[in-house]
GROMACS .gro file of C-alpha atoms in nm:
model
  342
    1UNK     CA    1   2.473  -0.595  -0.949
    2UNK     CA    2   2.123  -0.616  -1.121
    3UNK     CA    3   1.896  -0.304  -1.238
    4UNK     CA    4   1.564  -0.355  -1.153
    5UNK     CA    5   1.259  -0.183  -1.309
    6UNK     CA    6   0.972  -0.138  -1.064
    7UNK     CA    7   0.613  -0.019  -1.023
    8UNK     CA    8   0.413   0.030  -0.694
    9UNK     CA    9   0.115   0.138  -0.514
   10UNK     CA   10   0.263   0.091  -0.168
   11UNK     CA   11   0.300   0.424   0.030
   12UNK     CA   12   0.675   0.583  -0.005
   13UNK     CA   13   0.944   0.641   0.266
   14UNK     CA   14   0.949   0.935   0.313
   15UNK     CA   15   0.738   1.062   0.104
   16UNK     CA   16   0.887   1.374  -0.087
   17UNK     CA   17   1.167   1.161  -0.202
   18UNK     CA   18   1.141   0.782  -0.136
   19UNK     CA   19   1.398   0.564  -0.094
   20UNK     CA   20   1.158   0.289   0.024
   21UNK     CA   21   0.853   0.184   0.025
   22UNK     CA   22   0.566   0.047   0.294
   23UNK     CA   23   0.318  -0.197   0.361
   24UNK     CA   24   0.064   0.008   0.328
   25UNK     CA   25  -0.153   0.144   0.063
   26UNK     CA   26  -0.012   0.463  -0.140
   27UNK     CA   27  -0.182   0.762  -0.005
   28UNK     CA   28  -0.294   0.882  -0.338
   29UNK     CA   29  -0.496   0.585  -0.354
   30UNK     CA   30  -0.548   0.202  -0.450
   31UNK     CA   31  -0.456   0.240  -0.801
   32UNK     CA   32  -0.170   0.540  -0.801
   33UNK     CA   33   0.125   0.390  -0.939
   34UNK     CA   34   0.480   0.471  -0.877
   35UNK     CA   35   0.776   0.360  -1.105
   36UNK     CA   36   1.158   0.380  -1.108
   37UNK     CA   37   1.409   0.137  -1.093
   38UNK     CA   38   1.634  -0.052  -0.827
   39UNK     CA   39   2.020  -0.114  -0.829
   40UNK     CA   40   2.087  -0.451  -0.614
   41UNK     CA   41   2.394  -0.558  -0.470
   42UNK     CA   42   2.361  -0.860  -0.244
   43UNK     CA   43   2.131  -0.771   0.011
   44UNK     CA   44   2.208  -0.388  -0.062
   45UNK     CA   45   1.909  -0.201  -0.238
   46UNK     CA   46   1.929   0.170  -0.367
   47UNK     CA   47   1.617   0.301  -0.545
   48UNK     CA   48   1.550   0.583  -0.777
   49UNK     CA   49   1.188   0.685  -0.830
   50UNK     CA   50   1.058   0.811  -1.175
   51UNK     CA   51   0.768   1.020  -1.089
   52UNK     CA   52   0.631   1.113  -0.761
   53UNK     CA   53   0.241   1.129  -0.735
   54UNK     CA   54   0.077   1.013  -1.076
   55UNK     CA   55  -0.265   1.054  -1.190
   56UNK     CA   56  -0.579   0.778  -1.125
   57UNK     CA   57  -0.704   0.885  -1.444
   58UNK     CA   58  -0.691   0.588  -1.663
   59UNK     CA   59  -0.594   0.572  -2.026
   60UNK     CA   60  -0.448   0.983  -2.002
   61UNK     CA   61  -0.107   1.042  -2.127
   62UNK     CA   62   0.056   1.331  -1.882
   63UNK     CA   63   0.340   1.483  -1.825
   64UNK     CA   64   0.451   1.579  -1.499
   65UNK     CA   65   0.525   1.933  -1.349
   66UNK     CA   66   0.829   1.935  -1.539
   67UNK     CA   67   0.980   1.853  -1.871
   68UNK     CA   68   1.034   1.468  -1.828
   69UNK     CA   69   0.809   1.217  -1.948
   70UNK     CA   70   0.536   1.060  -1.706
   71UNK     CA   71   0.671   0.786  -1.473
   72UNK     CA   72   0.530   0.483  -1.692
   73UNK     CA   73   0.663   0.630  -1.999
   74UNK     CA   74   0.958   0.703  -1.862
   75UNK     CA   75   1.028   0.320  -1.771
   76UNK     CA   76   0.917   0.164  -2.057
   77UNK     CA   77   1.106   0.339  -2.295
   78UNK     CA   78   1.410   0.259  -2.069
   79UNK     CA   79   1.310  -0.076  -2.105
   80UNK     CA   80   1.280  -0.076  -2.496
   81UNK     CA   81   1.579   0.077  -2.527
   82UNK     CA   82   1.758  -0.232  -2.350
   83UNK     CA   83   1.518  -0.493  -2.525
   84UNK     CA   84   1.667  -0.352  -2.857
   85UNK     CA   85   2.056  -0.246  -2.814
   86UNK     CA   86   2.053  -0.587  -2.605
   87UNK     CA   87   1.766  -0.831  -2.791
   88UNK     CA   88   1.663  -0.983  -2.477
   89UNK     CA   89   1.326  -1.030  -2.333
   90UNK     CA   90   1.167  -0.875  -2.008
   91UNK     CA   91   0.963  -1.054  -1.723
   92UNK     CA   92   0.728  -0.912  -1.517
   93UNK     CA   93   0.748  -1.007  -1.165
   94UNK     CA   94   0.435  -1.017  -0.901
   95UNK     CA   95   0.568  -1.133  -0.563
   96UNK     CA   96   0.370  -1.301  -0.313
   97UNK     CA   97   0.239  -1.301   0.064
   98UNK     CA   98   0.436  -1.145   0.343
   99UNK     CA   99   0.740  -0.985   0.134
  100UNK     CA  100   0.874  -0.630   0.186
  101UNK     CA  101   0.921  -0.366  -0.113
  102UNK     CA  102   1.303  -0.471  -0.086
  103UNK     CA  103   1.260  -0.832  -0.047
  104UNK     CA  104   1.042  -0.838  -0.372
  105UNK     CA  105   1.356  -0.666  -0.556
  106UNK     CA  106   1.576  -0.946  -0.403
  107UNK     CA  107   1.378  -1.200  -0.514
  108UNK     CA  108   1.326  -0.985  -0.882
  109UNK     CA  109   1.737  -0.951  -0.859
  110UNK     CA  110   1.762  -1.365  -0.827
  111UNK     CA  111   1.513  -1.395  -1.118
  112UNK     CA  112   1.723  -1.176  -1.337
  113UNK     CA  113   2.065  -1.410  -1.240
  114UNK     CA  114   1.898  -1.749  -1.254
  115UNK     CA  115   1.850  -1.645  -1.609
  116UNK     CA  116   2.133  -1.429  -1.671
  117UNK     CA  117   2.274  -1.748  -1.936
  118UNK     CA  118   1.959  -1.611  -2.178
  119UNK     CA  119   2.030  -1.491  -2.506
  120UNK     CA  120   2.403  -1.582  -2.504
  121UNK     CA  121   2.501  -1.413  -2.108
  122UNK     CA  122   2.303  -1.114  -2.208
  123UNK     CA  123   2.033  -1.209  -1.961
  124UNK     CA  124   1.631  -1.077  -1.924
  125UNK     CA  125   1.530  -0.740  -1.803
  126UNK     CA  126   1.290  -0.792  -1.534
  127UNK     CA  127   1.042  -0.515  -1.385
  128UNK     CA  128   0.865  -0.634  -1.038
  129UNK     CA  129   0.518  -0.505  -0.945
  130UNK     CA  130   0.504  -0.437  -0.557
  131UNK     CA  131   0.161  -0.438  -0.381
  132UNK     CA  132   0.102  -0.407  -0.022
  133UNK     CA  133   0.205  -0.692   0.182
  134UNK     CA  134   0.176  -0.687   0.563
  135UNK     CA  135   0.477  -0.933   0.643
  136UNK     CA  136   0.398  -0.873   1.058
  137UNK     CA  137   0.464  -1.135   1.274
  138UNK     CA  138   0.097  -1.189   1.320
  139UNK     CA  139   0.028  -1.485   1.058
  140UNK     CA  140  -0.359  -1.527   1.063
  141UNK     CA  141  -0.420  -1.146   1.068
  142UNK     CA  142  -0.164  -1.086   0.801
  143UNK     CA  143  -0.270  -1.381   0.564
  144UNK     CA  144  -0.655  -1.224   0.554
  145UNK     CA  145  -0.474  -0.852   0.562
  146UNK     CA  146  -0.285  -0.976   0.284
  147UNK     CA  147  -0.553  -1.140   0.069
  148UNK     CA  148  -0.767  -0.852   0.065
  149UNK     CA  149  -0.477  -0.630  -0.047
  150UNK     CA  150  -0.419  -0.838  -0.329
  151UNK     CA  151  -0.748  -0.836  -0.424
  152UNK     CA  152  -0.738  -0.439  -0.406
  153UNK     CA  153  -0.400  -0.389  -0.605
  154UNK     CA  154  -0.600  -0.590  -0.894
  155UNK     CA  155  -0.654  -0.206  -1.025
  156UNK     CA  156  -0.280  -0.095  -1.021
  157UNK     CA  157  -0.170  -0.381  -1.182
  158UNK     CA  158  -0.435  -0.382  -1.488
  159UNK     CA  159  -0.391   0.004  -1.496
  160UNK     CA  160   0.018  -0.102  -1.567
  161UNK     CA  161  -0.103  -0.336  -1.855
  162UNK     CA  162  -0.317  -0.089  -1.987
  163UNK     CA  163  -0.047   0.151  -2.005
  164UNK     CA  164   0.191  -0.079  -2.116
  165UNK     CA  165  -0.042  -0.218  -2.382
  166UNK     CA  166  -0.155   0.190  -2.452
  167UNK     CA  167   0.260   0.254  -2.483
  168UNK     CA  168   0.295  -0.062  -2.754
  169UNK     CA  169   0.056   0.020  -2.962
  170UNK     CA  170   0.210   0.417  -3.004
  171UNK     CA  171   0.542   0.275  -3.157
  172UNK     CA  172   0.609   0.317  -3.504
  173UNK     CA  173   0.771   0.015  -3.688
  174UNK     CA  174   1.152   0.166  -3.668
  175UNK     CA  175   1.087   0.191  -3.239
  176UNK     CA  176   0.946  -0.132  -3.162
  177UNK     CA  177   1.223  -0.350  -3.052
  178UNK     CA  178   1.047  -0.695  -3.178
  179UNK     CA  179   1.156  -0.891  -2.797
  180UNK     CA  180   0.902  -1.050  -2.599
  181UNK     CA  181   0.739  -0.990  -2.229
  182UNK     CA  182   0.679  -1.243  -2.018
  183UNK     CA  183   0.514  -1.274  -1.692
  184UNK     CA  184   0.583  -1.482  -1.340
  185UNK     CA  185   0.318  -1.412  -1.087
  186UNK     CA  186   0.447  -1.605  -0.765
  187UNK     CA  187   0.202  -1.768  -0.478
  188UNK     CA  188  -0.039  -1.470  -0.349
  189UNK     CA  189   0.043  -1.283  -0.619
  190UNK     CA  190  -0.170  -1.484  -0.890
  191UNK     CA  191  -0.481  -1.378  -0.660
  192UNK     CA  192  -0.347  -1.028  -0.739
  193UNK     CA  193  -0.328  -1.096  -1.157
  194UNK     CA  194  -0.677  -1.269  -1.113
  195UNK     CA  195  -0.808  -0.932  -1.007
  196UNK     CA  196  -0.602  -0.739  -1.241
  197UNK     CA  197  -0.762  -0.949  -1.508
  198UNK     CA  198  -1.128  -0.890  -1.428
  199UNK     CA  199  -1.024  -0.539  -1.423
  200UNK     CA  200  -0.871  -0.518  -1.776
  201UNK     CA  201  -1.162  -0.696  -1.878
  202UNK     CA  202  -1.364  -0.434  -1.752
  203UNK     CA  203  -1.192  -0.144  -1.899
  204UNK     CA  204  -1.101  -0.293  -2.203
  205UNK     CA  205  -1.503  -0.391  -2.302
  206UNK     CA  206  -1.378  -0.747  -2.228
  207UNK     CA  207  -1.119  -0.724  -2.525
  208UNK     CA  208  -0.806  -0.888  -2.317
  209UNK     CA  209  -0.481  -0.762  -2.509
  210UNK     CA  210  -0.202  -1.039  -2.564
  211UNK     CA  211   0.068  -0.847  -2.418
  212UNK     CA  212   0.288  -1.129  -2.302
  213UNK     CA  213   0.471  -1.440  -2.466
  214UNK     CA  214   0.464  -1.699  -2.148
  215UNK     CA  215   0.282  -1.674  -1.834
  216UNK     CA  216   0.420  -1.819  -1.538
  217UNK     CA  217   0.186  -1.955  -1.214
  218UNK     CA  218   0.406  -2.029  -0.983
  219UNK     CA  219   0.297  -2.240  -0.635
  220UNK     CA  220  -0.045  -2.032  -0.730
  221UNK     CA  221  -0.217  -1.982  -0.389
  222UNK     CA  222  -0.552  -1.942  -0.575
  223UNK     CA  223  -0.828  -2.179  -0.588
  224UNK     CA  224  -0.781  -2.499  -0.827
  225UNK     CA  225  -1.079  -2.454  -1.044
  226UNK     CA  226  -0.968  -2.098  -1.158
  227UNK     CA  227  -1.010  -2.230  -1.513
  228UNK     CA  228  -1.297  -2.319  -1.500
  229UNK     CA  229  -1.443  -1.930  -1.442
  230UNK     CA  230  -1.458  -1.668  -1.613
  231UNK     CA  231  -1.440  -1.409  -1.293
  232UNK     CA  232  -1.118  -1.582  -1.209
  233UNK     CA  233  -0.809  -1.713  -1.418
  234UNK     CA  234  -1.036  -1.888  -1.757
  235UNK     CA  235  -0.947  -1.597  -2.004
  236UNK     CA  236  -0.578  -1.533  -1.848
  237UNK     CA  237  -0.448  -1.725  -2.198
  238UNK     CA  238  -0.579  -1.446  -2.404
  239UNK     CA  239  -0.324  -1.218  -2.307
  240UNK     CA  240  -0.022  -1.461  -2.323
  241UNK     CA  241   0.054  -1.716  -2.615
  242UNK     CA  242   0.127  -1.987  -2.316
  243UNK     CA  243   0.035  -2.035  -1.968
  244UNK     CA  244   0.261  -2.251  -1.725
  245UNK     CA  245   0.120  -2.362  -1.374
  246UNK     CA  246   0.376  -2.509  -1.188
  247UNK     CA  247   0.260  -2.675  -0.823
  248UNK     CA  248   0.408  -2.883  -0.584
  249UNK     CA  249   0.222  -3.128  -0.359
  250UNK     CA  250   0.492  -3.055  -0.086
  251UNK     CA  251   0.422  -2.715  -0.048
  252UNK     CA  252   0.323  -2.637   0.330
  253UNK     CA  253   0.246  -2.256   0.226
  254UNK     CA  254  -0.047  -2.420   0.037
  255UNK     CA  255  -0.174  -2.659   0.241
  256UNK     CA  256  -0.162  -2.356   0.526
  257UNK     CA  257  -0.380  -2.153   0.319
  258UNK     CA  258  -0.590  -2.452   0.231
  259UNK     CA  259  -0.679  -2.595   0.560
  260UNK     CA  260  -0.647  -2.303   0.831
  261UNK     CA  261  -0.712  -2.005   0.661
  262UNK     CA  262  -1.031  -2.190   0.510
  263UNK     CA  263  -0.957  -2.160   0.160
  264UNK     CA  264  -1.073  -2.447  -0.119
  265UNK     CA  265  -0.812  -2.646  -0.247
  266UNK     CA  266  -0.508  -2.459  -0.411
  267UNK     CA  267  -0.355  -2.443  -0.757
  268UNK     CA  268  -0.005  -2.444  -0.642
  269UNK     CA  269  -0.055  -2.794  -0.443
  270UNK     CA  270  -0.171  -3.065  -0.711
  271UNK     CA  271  -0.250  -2.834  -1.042
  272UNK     CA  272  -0.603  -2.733  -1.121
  273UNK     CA  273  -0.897  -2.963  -1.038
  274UNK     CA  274  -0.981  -3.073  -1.361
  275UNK     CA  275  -0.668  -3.089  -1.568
  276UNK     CA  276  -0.826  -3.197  -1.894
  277UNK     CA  277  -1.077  -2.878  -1.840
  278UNK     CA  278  -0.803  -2.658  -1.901
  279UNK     CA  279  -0.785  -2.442  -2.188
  280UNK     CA  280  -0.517  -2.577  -2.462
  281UNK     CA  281  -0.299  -2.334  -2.381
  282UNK     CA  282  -0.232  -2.411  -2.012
  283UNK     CA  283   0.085  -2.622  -1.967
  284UNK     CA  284   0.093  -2.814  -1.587
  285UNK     CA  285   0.424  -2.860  -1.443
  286UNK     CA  286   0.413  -3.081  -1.185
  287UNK     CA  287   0.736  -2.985  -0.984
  288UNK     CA  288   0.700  -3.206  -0.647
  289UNK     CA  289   1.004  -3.470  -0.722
  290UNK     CA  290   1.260  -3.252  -0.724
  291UNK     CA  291   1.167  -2.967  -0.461
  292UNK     CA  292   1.280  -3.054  -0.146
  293UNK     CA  293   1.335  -2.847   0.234
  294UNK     CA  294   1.097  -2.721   0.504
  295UNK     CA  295   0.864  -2.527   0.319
  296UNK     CA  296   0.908  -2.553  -0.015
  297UNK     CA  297   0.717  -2.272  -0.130
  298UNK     CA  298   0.991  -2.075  -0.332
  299UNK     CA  299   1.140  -2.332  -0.577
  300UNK     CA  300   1.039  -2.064  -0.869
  301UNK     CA  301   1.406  -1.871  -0.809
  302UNK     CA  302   1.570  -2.206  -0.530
  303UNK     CA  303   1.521  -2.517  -0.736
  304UNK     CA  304   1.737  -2.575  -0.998
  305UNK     CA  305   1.548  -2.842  -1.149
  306UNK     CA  306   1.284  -2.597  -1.175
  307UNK     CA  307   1.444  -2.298  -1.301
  308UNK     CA  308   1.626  -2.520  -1.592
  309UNK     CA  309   1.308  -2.583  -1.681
  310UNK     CA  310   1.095  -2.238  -1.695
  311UNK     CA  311   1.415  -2.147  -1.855
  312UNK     CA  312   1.379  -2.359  -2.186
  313UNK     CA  313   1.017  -2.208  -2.163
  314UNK     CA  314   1.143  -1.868  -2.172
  315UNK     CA  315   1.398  -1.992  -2.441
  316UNK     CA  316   1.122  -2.082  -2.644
  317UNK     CA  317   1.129  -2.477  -2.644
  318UNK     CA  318   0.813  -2.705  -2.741
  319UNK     CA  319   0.667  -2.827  -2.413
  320UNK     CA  320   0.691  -3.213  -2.545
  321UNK     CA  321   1.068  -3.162  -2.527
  322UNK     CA  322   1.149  -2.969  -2.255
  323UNK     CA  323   1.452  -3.209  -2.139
  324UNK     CA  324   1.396  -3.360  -1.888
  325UNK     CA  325   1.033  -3.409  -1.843
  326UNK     CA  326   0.771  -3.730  -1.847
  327UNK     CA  327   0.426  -3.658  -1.991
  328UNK     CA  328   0.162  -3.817  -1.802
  329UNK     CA  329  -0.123  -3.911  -2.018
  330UNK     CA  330  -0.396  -3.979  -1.751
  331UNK     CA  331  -0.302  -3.676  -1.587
  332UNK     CA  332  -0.215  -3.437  -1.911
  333UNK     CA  333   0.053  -3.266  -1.695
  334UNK     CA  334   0.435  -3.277  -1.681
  335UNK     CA  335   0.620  -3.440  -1.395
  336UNK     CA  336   1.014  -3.294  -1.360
  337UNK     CA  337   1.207  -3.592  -1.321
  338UNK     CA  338   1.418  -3.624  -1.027
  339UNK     CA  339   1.807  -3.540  -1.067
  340UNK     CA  340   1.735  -3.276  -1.350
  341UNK     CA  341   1.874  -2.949  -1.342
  342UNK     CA  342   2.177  -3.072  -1.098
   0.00000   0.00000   0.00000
């Protein structure tokens, strides 16, 4: 079984006390935000909201009609609870294109056991962030459906990050539990951080906070000079102390969104455009000799070879000797060589 932390601005099923949520919009609008957590068994997926219907005001602390704390609060002092009496980490997880509110907690539940060997079997906490995704069986309308609601849920995300960075900063020294956040923003979902980063940017006078440890773009469907921009991904590395981007030149998810859905060329496919205009920070993982089947799309939580490797990331280990990678020189990115992580 894995406890999963969530947040949400999908619409809830039903809505008086959810159980599930939509692929639509929350009711209460773009930005409302809904938290709780997840218990997941298998395919089996029970879910326990915090708070029902929060406010859109940004930056207020409230309380809700009765005595216990606000949804956000409520979670992430949960969650610093089990980053001290455990000492292990937490990674925030933004899902992708055409995935249910469920399937994102499956996919959240195989992050947490693919690195359940962290910090000697204690494992990572991991909290997804859910946004609206269409998943009909309607491909080109969903894809555009699906863009746009990314680029909407931009707000609900940064408001998280502002609370989260808000809910940091009010712990005294004895409270603060001294673990790290990380982040691993999957396919469509980096479109959905790019927004949430313009937005922090504009509600933070352009002051990005350096919430998390490593940041993780996996098969990035977003365009391949977002570093070289500052209204897309350029200033992501202030709020992390490390950036991964980890593409794969197999990946038919990208080269659908490239060529028929009439995007430029993507991240996830062959790393950004100019990989010596990257900022210092930005580590690129090339992935595409060890990821193999028909789509190959998911190898953040299916490849082995991949996960041993984001996990000596997360473990804290210099990029040079992350075992076993070649450095390409002429290419300044990392190639996975074949046969590791088996």
């Amino acid at each position: 079984m894995s406890i999963i932390y969530f947040g949400t601005n999908r619409n809830p099923r039903p809505k008086a006390n959810p159980t599930n949520f939509g692929k639509q919009f929350s009711e209460d609008g773009l930005a409302n935000l809904r938290f709780g957590k997840a218990e997941v068994v298998g395919k089996s997926v029970t879910v326990k909201v915090h708070q029902e219907k929060l406010s859109q005001v940004p930056g207020v602390n409230q309380t809700d009609s009765g005595s216990s704390k606000l949804g956000s609060l409520a979670l992430f002092d949960d969650l610093r609870k089990s980053m001290m009496r455990e000492s292990s980490d937490t990674i925030v997880f933004i899902h992708g294109y055409n995935v249910s509110f469920k399937d994102a907690l499956r996919a959240a539940a195989k992050i947490a056991t693919n690195f359940a060997h962290l910090n000697d079997g204690k494992g990572v906490n991991v909290v997804c962030f859910s946004w609206p995704s269409d998943g009909s069986m309607a491909p080109w309308l969903a894809y555009s459906s699906d863009r746009r609601d990314a680029a909407a849920s931009g707000a609900a995300l940064a408001r998280g990050f502002l609370k989260l960075r808000d809910f940091i900063a009010s712990l005294s020294t004895d409270e603060a539990c001294e673990q790290r956040l990380h982040l691993i923003a999957h396919s469509m979902g980096n479109y959905v951080l790019r927004h949430a980063l313009q937005e922090v940017r504009r509600q933070s006078a352009h002051k990005l906070p350096r919430v998390f440890d490593q940041i993780f773009l996996m098969a990035a469907d977003e365009d391949d000079d977002a570093f070289e921009h500052d209204h897309k991904l350029r200033l992501l590395p202030r709020m992390a102390r490390h950036v991964n981007v980890y593409f794969n030149r197999g990946d038919t998810a990208m080269s659908v969104s490239d060529y028929t859905k009439g995007n430029p060329d993507r991240l996830g496919d062959d790393g950004p455009r100019g990989p010596f205009q990257v900022p210092g920070k930005v580590t690129q993982v090339d992935c595409s000799n060890v990821v193999d089947g028909l789509v190959e799309h998911s190898y953040y939580i299916d490849t082995p070879a991949v996960v041993a490797d984001m996990a000596q990331v997360l473990e804290g280990v210099d990029p040079m000797k992350v075992d076993p990678r070649e450095f390409l020189e002429d290419r300044n990115r990392f190639v996975i060589k074949k046969g590791s992580g088996e």
